[in-house]
Amino acid sequence: MSEYQVTQIGALDQWRDHFGGFSEASSRNGRRMVDHELPMQHIGMSANALEPGEEAGYWHTHNRIEELYIFLEGHGQMGLGDDVIDVGPGTVVRVGQGVARTWRARPDSEGQLRWICIRGGADPLPHVPNDGAVDATSPMPW
């Protein structure tokens, strides 16, 4: 087996067809746990879609994991501790350990709220990756 894998999560307008979660109680339409399909070791990812007016329905925190939410379409809000922020296309939110979070699609959103959530843990990453190597001698494959 090679050290890369590929999956297709579909176009944004197909994300609502997914059903998933970490447990039966937290599974819902519009969630695909990509890291359950690919053998990820240090990161996780979900593709998400909520209908206008739909919400997570729960708060949650992580003790060892931070999350990065990348909003692609629609308009919504995130509850972050005591704060509520507006989110929409191009909004990127990092949520650290111990911060309670929840989210919803605004009722007046012109379409589904769609976002990717990336989870990371283990050791902190360096500001500048220090484990890479540039190969300027190999020709481009195209």
JSON list of C-alpha atoms in Angstrom, two decimals:
[
{"chain": "A", "resi": 1, "resn": "MET", "atom": "CA", "xyz": [0.00, 0.00, 0.00]},
{"chain": "A", "resi": 2, "resn": "SER", "atom": "CA", "xyz": [1.29, 3.46, -0.86]},
{"chain": "A", "resi": 3, "resn": "GLU", "atom": "CA", "xyz": [1.59, 6.26, 1.68]},
{"chain": "A", "resi": 4, "resn": "TYR", "atom": "CA", "xyz": [-1.27, 8.24, 0.18]},
{"chain": "A", "resi": 5, "resn": "GLN", "atom": "CA", "xyz": [-4.95, 7.56, -0.17]},
{"chain": "A", "resi": 6, "resn": "VAL", "atom": "CA", "xyz": [-7.71, 9.31, -2.11]},
{"chain": "A", "resi": 7, "resn": "THR", "atom": "CA", "xyz": [-11.44, 9.62, -1.49]},
{"chain": "A", "resi": 8, "resn": "GLN", "atom": "CA", "xyz": [-14.17, 11.75, -3.03]},
{"chain": "A", "resi": 9, "resn": "ILE", "atom": "CA", "xyz": [-16.52, 13.72, -0.77]},
{"chain": "A", "resi": 10, "resn": "GLY", "atom": "CA", "xyz": [-18.63, 15.08, -3.62]},
{"chain": "A", "resi": 11, "resn": "ALA", "atom": "CA", "xyz": [-19.50, 18.59, -4.65]},
{"chain": "A", "resi": 12, "resn": "LEU", "atom": "CA", "xyz": [-20.69, 21.03, -1.98]},
{"chain": "A", "resi": 13, "resn": "ASP", "atom": "CA", "xyz": [-24.32, 20.60, -3.00]},
{"chain": "A", "resi": 14, "resn": "GLN", "atom": "CA", "xyz": [-24.02, 16.84, -2.27]},
{"chain": "A", "resi": 15, "resn": "TRP", "atom": "CA", "xyz": [-22.75, 17.17, 1.31]},
{"chain": "A", "resi": 16, "resn": "ARG", "atom": "CA", "xyz": [-26.23, 17.18, 2.81]},
{"chain": "A", "resi": 17, "resn": "ASP", "atom": "CA", "xyz": [-26.68, 13.59, 1.54]},
{"chain": "A", "resi": 18, "resn": "HIS", "atom": "CA", "xyz": [-23.98, 12.33, 3.95]},
{"chain": "A", "resi": 19, "resn": "PHE", "atom": "CA", "xyz": [-24.89, 10.90, 7.35]},
{"chain": "A", "resi": 20, "resn": "GLY", "atom": "CA", "xyz": [-22.35, 10.45, 10.10]},
{"chain": "A", "resi": 21, "resn": "GLY", "atom": "CA", "xyz": [-20.77, 11.36, 13.41]},
{"chain": "A", "resi": 22, "resn": "PHE", "atom": "CA", "xyz": [-18.60, 9.96, 16.17]},
{"chain": "A", "resi": 23, "resn": "SER", "atom": "CA", "xyz": [-21.48, 8.11, 17.78]},
{"chain": "A", "resi": 24, "resn": "GLU", "atom": "CA", "xyz": [-25.07, 7.24, 16.99]},
{"chain": "A", "resi": 25, "resn": "ALA", "atom": "CA", "xyz": [-26.26, 10.05, 19.29]},
{"chain": "A", "resi": 26, "resn": "SER", "atom": "CA", "xyz": [-24.22, 12.71, 17.49]},
{"chain": "A", "resi": 27, "resn": "SER", "atom": "CA", "xyz": [-24.73, 11.43, 13.93]},
{"chain": "A", "resi": 28, "resn": "ARG", "atom": "CA", "xyz": [-26.82, 13.56, 11.61]},
{"chain": "A", "resi": 29, "resn": "ASN", "atom": "CA", "xyz": [-27.53, 14.32, 7.98]},
{"chain": "A", "resi": 30, "resn": "GLY", "atom": "CA", "xyz": [-24.98, 16.61, 6.43]},
{"chain": "A", "resi": 31, "resn": "ARG", "atom": "CA", "xyz": [-21.89, 15.26, 8.23]},
{"chain": "A", "resi": 32, "resn": "ARG", "atom": "CA", "xyz": [-19.19, 13.08, 6.73]},
{"chain": "A", "resi": 33, "resn": "MET", "atom": "CA", "xyz": [-16.31, 11.92, 8.90]},
{"chain": "A", "resi": 34, "resn": "VAL", "atom": "CA", "xyz": [-13.57, 11.73, 6.29]},
{"chain": "A", "resi": 35, "resn": "ASP", "atom": "CA", "xyz": [-11.02, 10.49, 8.82]},
{"chain": "A", "resi": 36, "resn": "HIS", "atom": "CA", "xyz": [-13.19, 7.39, 9.32]},
{"chain": "A", "resi": 37, "resn": "GLU", "atom": "CA", "xyz": [-12.60, 6.57, 5.65]},
{"chain": "A", "resi": 38, "resn": "LEU", "atom": "CA", "xyz": [-8.90, 7.41, 5.29]},
{"chain": "A", "resi": 39, "resn": "PRO", "atom": "CA", "xyz": [-6.17, 6.10, 7.61]},
{"chain": "A", "resi": 40, "resn": "MET", "atom": "CA", "xyz": [-5.31, 9.51, 9.12]},
{"chain": "A", "resi": 41, "resn": "GLN", "atom": "CA", "xyz": [-2.85, 9.46, 12.01]},
{"chain": "A", "resi": 42, "resn": "HIS", "atom": "CA", "xyz": [-2.56, 13.01, 13.39]},
{"chain": "A", "resi": 43, "resn": "ILE", "atom": "CA", "xyz": [-5.42, 14.96, 11.84]},
{"chain": "A", "resi": 44, "resn": "GLY", "atom": "CA", "xyz": [-9.12, 14.48, 11.34]},
{"chain": "A", "resi": 45, "resn": "MET", "atom": "CA", "xyz": [-11.62, 16.08, 8.99]},
{"chain": "A", "resi": 46, "resn": "SER", "atom": "CA", "xyz": [-15.35, 16.31, 8.54]},
{"chain": "A", "resi": 47, "resn": "ALA", "atom": "CA", "xyz": [-17.42, 17.83, 5.71]},
{"chain": "A", "resi": 48, "resn": "ASN", "atom": "CA", "xyz": [-20.60, 19.47, 7.02]},
{"chain": "A", "resi": 49, "resn": "ALA", "atom": "CA", "xyz": [-23.85, 21.02, 5.77]},
{"chain": "A", "resi": 50, "resn": "LEU", "atom": "CA", "xyz": [-26.77, 22.48, 7.76]},
{"chain": "A", "resi": 51, "resn": "GLU", "atom": "CA", "xyz": [-30.08, 23.66, 6.35]},
{"chain": "A", "resi": 52, "resn": "PRO", "atom": "CA", "xyz": [-31.08, 27.28, 7.09]},
{"chain": "A", "resi": 53, "resn": "GLY", "atom": "CA", "xyz": [-32.27, 27.43, 10.71]},
{"chain": "A", "resi": 54, "resn": "GLU", "atom": "CA", "xyz": [-30.71, 24.08, 11.66]},
{"chain": "A", "resi": 55, "resn": "GLU", "atom": "CA", "xyz": [-28.28, 23.95, 14.58]},
{"chain": "A", "resi": 56, "resn": "ALA", "atom": "CA", "xyz": [-25.86, 21.50, 16.18]},
{"chain": "A", "resi": 57, "resn": "GLY", "atom": "CA", "xyz": [-28.13, 21.15, 19.21]},
{"chain": "A", "resi": 58, "resn": "TYR", "atom": "CA", "xyz": [-25.25, 20.64, 21.65]},
{"chain": "A", "resi": 59, "resn": "TRP", "atom": "CA", "xyz": [-22.07, 22.29, 22.96]},
{"chain": "A", "resi": 60, "resn": "HIS", "atom": "CA", "xyz": [-18.77, 20.42, 23.08]},
{"chain": "A", "resi": 61, "resn": "THR", "atom": "CA", "xyz": [-15.14, 20.86, 24.10]},
{"chain": "A", "resi": 62, "resn": "HIS", "atom": "CA", "xyz": [-11.89, 19.01, 23.50]},
{"chain": "A", "resi": 63, "resn": "ASN", "atom": "CA", "xyz": [-9.09, 18.56, 26.02]},
{"chain": "A", "resi": 64, "resn": "ARG", "atom": "CA", "xyz": [-6.27, 17.58, 23.65]},
{"chain": "A", "resi": 65, "resn": "ILE", "atom": "CA", "xyz": [-7.52, 18.56, 20.20]},
{"chain": "A", "resi": 66, "resn": "GLU", "atom": "CA", "xyz": [-7.83, 21.91, 18.47]},
{"chain": "A", "resi": 67, "resn": "GLU", "atom": "CA", "xyz": [-10.20, 22.43, 15.57]},
{"chain": "A", "resi": 68, "resn": "LEU", "atom": "CA", "xyz": [-10.11, 24.62, 12.49]},
{"chain": "A", "resi": 69, "resn": "TYR", "atom": "CA", "xyz": [-13.46, 25.51, 10.90]},
{"chain": "A", "resi": 70, "resn": "ILE", "atom": "CA", "xyz": [-13.34, 26.70, 7.28]},
{"chain": "A", "resi": 71, "resn": "PHE", "atom": "CA", "xyz": [-16.70, 28.06, 6.10]},
{"chain": "A", "resi": 72, "resn": "LEU", "atom": "CA", "xyz": [-17.39, 27.77, 2.37]},
{"chain": "A", "resi": 73, "resn": "GLU", "atom": "CA", "xyz": [-21.06, 28.67, 1.73]},
{"chain": "A", "resi": 74, "resn": "GLY", "atom": "CA", "xyz": [-24.10, 30.03, 3.55]},
{"chain": "A", "resi": 75, "resn": "HIS", "atom": "CA", "xyz": [-24.28, 32.12, 6.68]},
{"chain": "A", "resi": 76, "resn": "GLY", "atom": "CA", "xyz": [-24.35, 31.02, 10.29]},
{"chain": "A", "resi": 77, "resn": "GLN", "atom": "CA", "xyz": [-23.15, 31.67, 13.79]},
{"chain": "A", "resi": 78, "resn": "MET", "atom": "CA", "xyz": [-20.77, 29.97, 16.19]},
{"chain": "A", "resi": 79, "resn": "GLY", "atom": "CA", "xyz": [-21.08, 30.03, 19.94]},
{"chain": "A", "resi": 80, "resn": "LEU", "atom": "CA", "xyz": [-17.57, 30.17, 21.40]},
{"chain": "A", "resi": 81, "resn": "GLY", "atom": "CA", "xyz": [-17.63, 30.27, 25.20]},
{"chain": "A", "resi": 82, "resn": "ASP", "atom": "CA", "xyz": [-19.58, 33.43, 26.07]},
{"chain": "A", "resi": 83, "resn": "ASP", "atom": "CA", "xyz": [-19.26, 34.87, 22.54]},
{"chain": "A", "resi": 84, "resn": "VAL", "atom": "CA", "xyz": [-21.35, 34.47, 19.39]},
{"chain": "A", "resi": 85, "resn": "ILE", "atom": "CA", "xyz": [-19.70, 35.26, 16.05]},
{"chain": "A", "resi": 86, "resn": "ASP", "atom": "CA", "xyz": [-21.10, 35.43, 12.54]},
{"chain": "A", "resi": 87, "resn": "VAL", "atom": "CA", "xyz": [-19.60, 33.04, 9.98]},
{"chain": "A", "resi": 88, "resn": "GLY", "atom": "CA", "xyz": [-19.87, 32.82, 6.21]},
{"chain": "A", "resi": 89, "resn": "PRO", "atom": "CA", "xyz": [-17.85, 32.13, 3.07]},
{"chain": "A", "resi": 90, "resn": "GLY", "atom": "CA", "xyz": [-14.17, 32.73, 3.78]},
{"chain": "A", "resi": 91, "resn": "THR", "atom": "CA", "xyz": [-14.46, 32.72, 7.59]},
{"chain": "A", "resi": 92, "resn": "VAL", "atom": "CA", "xyz": [-11.82, 30.57, 9.28]},
{"chain": "A", "resi": 93, "resn": "VAL", "atom": "CA", "xyz": [-12.10, 29.92, 13.02]},
{"chain": "A", "resi": 94, "resn": "ARG", "atom": "CA", "xyz": [-9.48, 28.18, 15.17]},
{"chain": "A", "resi": 95, "resn": "VAL", "atom": "CA", "xyz": [-10.87, 26.79, 18.43]},
{"chain": "A", "resi": 96, "resn": "GLY", "atom": "CA", "xyz": [-8.40, 25.72, 21.09]},
{"chain": "A", "resi": 97, "resn": "GLN", "atom": "CA", "xyz": [-8.59, 23.13, 23.81]},
{"chain": "A", "resi": 98, "resn": "GLY", "atom": "CA", "xyz": [-11.17, 23.70, 26.53]},
{"chain": "A", "resi": 99, "resn": "VAL", "atom": "CA", "xyz": [-13.27, 26.22, 24.57]},
{"chain": "A", "resi": 100, "resn": "ALA", "atom": "CA", "xyz": [-16.96, 25.27, 24.39]},
{"chain": "A", "resi": 101, "resn": "ARG", "atom": "CA", "xyz": [-18.36, 25.53, 20.86]},
{"chain": "A", "resi": 102, "resn": "THR", "atom": "CA", "xyz": [-21.60, 25.13, 18.97]},
{"chain": "A", "resi": 103, "resn": "TRP", "atom": "CA", "xyz": [-22.91, 26.37, 15.62]},
{"chain": "A", "resi": 104, "resn": "ARG", "atom": "CA", "xyz": [-26.02, 26.99, 13.58]},
{"chain": "A", "resi": 105, "resn": "ALA", "atom": "CA", "xyz": [-27.08, 28.02, 10.09]},
{"chain": "A", "resi": 106, "resn": "ARG", "atom": "CA", "xyz": [-28.88, 31.34, 10.25]},
{"chain": "A", "resi": 107, "resn": "PRO", "atom": "CA", "xyz": [-32.61, 31.03, 9.45]},
{"chain": "A", "resi": 108, "resn": "ASP", "atom": "CA", "xyz": [-32.21, 33.73, 6.79]},
{"chain": "A", "resi": 109, "resn": "SER", "atom": "CA", "xyz": [-29.19, 32.05, 5.10]},
{"chain": "A", "resi": 110, "resn": "GLU", "atom": "CA", "xyz": [-29.70, 31.96, 1.35]},
{"chain": "A", "resi": 111, "resn": "GLY", "atom": "CA", "xyz": [-28.65, 28.32, 1.32]},
{"chain": "A", "resi": 112, "resn": "GLN", "atom": "CA", "xyz": [-27.02, 25.61, 3.37]},
{"chain": "A", "resi": 113, "resn": "LEU", "atom": "CA", "xyz": [-24.16, 26.48, 5.70]},
{"chain": "A", "resi": 114, "resn": "ARG", "atom": "CA", "xyz": [-21.25, 24.35, 4.47]},
{"chain": "A", "resi": 115, "resn": "TRP", "atom": "CA", "xyz": [-17.88, 23.99, 6.13]},
{"chain": "A", "resi": 116, "resn": "ILE", "atom": "CA", "xyz": [-14.90, 21.74, 6.69]},
{"chain": "A", "resi": 117, "resn": "CYS", "atom": "CA", "xyz": [-13.69, 21.02, 10.21]},
{"chain": "A", "resi": 118, "resn": "ILE", "atom": "CA", "xyz": [-10.09, 19.91, 10.61]},
{"chain": "A", "resi": 119, "resn": "ARG", "atom": "CA", "xyz": [-9.00, 18.44, 13.93]},
{"chain": "A", "resi": 120, "resn": "GLY", "atom": "CA", "xyz": [-5.40, 18.17, 15.04]},
{"chain": "A", "resi": 121, "resn": "GLY", "atom": "CA", "xyz": [-3.64, 16.91, 18.10]},
{"chain": "A", "resi": 122, "resn": "ALA", "atom": "CA", "xyz": [-0.35, 15.41, 19.22]},
{"chain": "A", "resi": 123, "resn": "ASP", "atom": "CA", "xyz": [2.63, 17.77, 19.38]},
{"chain": "A", "resi": 124, "resn": "PRO", "atom": "CA", "xyz": [2.44, 21.44, 18.38]},
{"chain": "A", "resi": 125, "resn": "LEU", "atom": "CA", "xyz": [3.50, 22.08, 14.79]},
{"chain": "A", "resi": 126, "resn": "PRO", "atom": "CA", "xyz": [6.44, 24.40, 14.18]},
{"chain": "A", "resi": 127, "resn": "HIS", "atom": "CA", "xyz": [5.60, 27.80, 12.69]},
{"chain": "A", "resi": 128, "resn": "VAL", "atom": "CA", "xyz": [7.79, 26.91, 9.71]},
{"chain": "A", "resi": 129, "resn": "PRO", "atom": "CA", "xyz": [7.77, 23.19, 8.86]},
{"chain": "A", "resi": 130, "resn": "ASN", "atom": "CA", "xyz": [11.22, 21.82, 9.50]},
{"chain": "A", "resi": 131, "resn": "ASP", "atom": "CA", "xyz": [10.80, 18.26, 8.26]},
{"chain": "A", "resi": 132, "resn": "GLY", "atom": "CA", "xyz": [10.45, 18.94, 4.52]},
{"chain": "A", "resi": 133, "resn": "ALA", "atom": "CA", "xyz": [12.96, 18.59, 1.73]},
{"chain": "A", "resi": 134, "resn": "VAL", "atom": "CA", "xyz": [12.84, 20.38, -1.64]},
{"chain": "A", "resi": 135, "resn": "ASP", "atom": "CA", "xyz": [13.82, 18.37, -4.71]},
{"chain": "A", "resi": 136, "resn": "ALA", "atom": "CA", "xyz": [14.60, 20.87, -7.47]},
{"chain": "A", "resi": 137, "resn": "THR", "atom": "CA", "xyz": [16.06, 18.21, -9.80]},
{"chain": "A", "resi": 138, "resn": "SER", "atom": "CA", "xyz": [13.01, 16.01, -10.49]},
{"chain": "A", "resi": 139, "resn": "PRO", "atom": "CA", "xyz": [10.97, 17.05, -13.54]},
{"chain": "A", "resi": 140, "resn": "MET", "atom": "CA", "xyz": [7.31, 18.00, -13.14]},
{"chain": "A", "resi": 141, "resn": "PRO", "atom": "CA", "xyz": [4.96, 15.11, -14.09]},
{"chain": "A", "resi": 142, "resn": "TRP", "atom": "CA", "xyz": [2.72, 17.13, -16.42]}
]
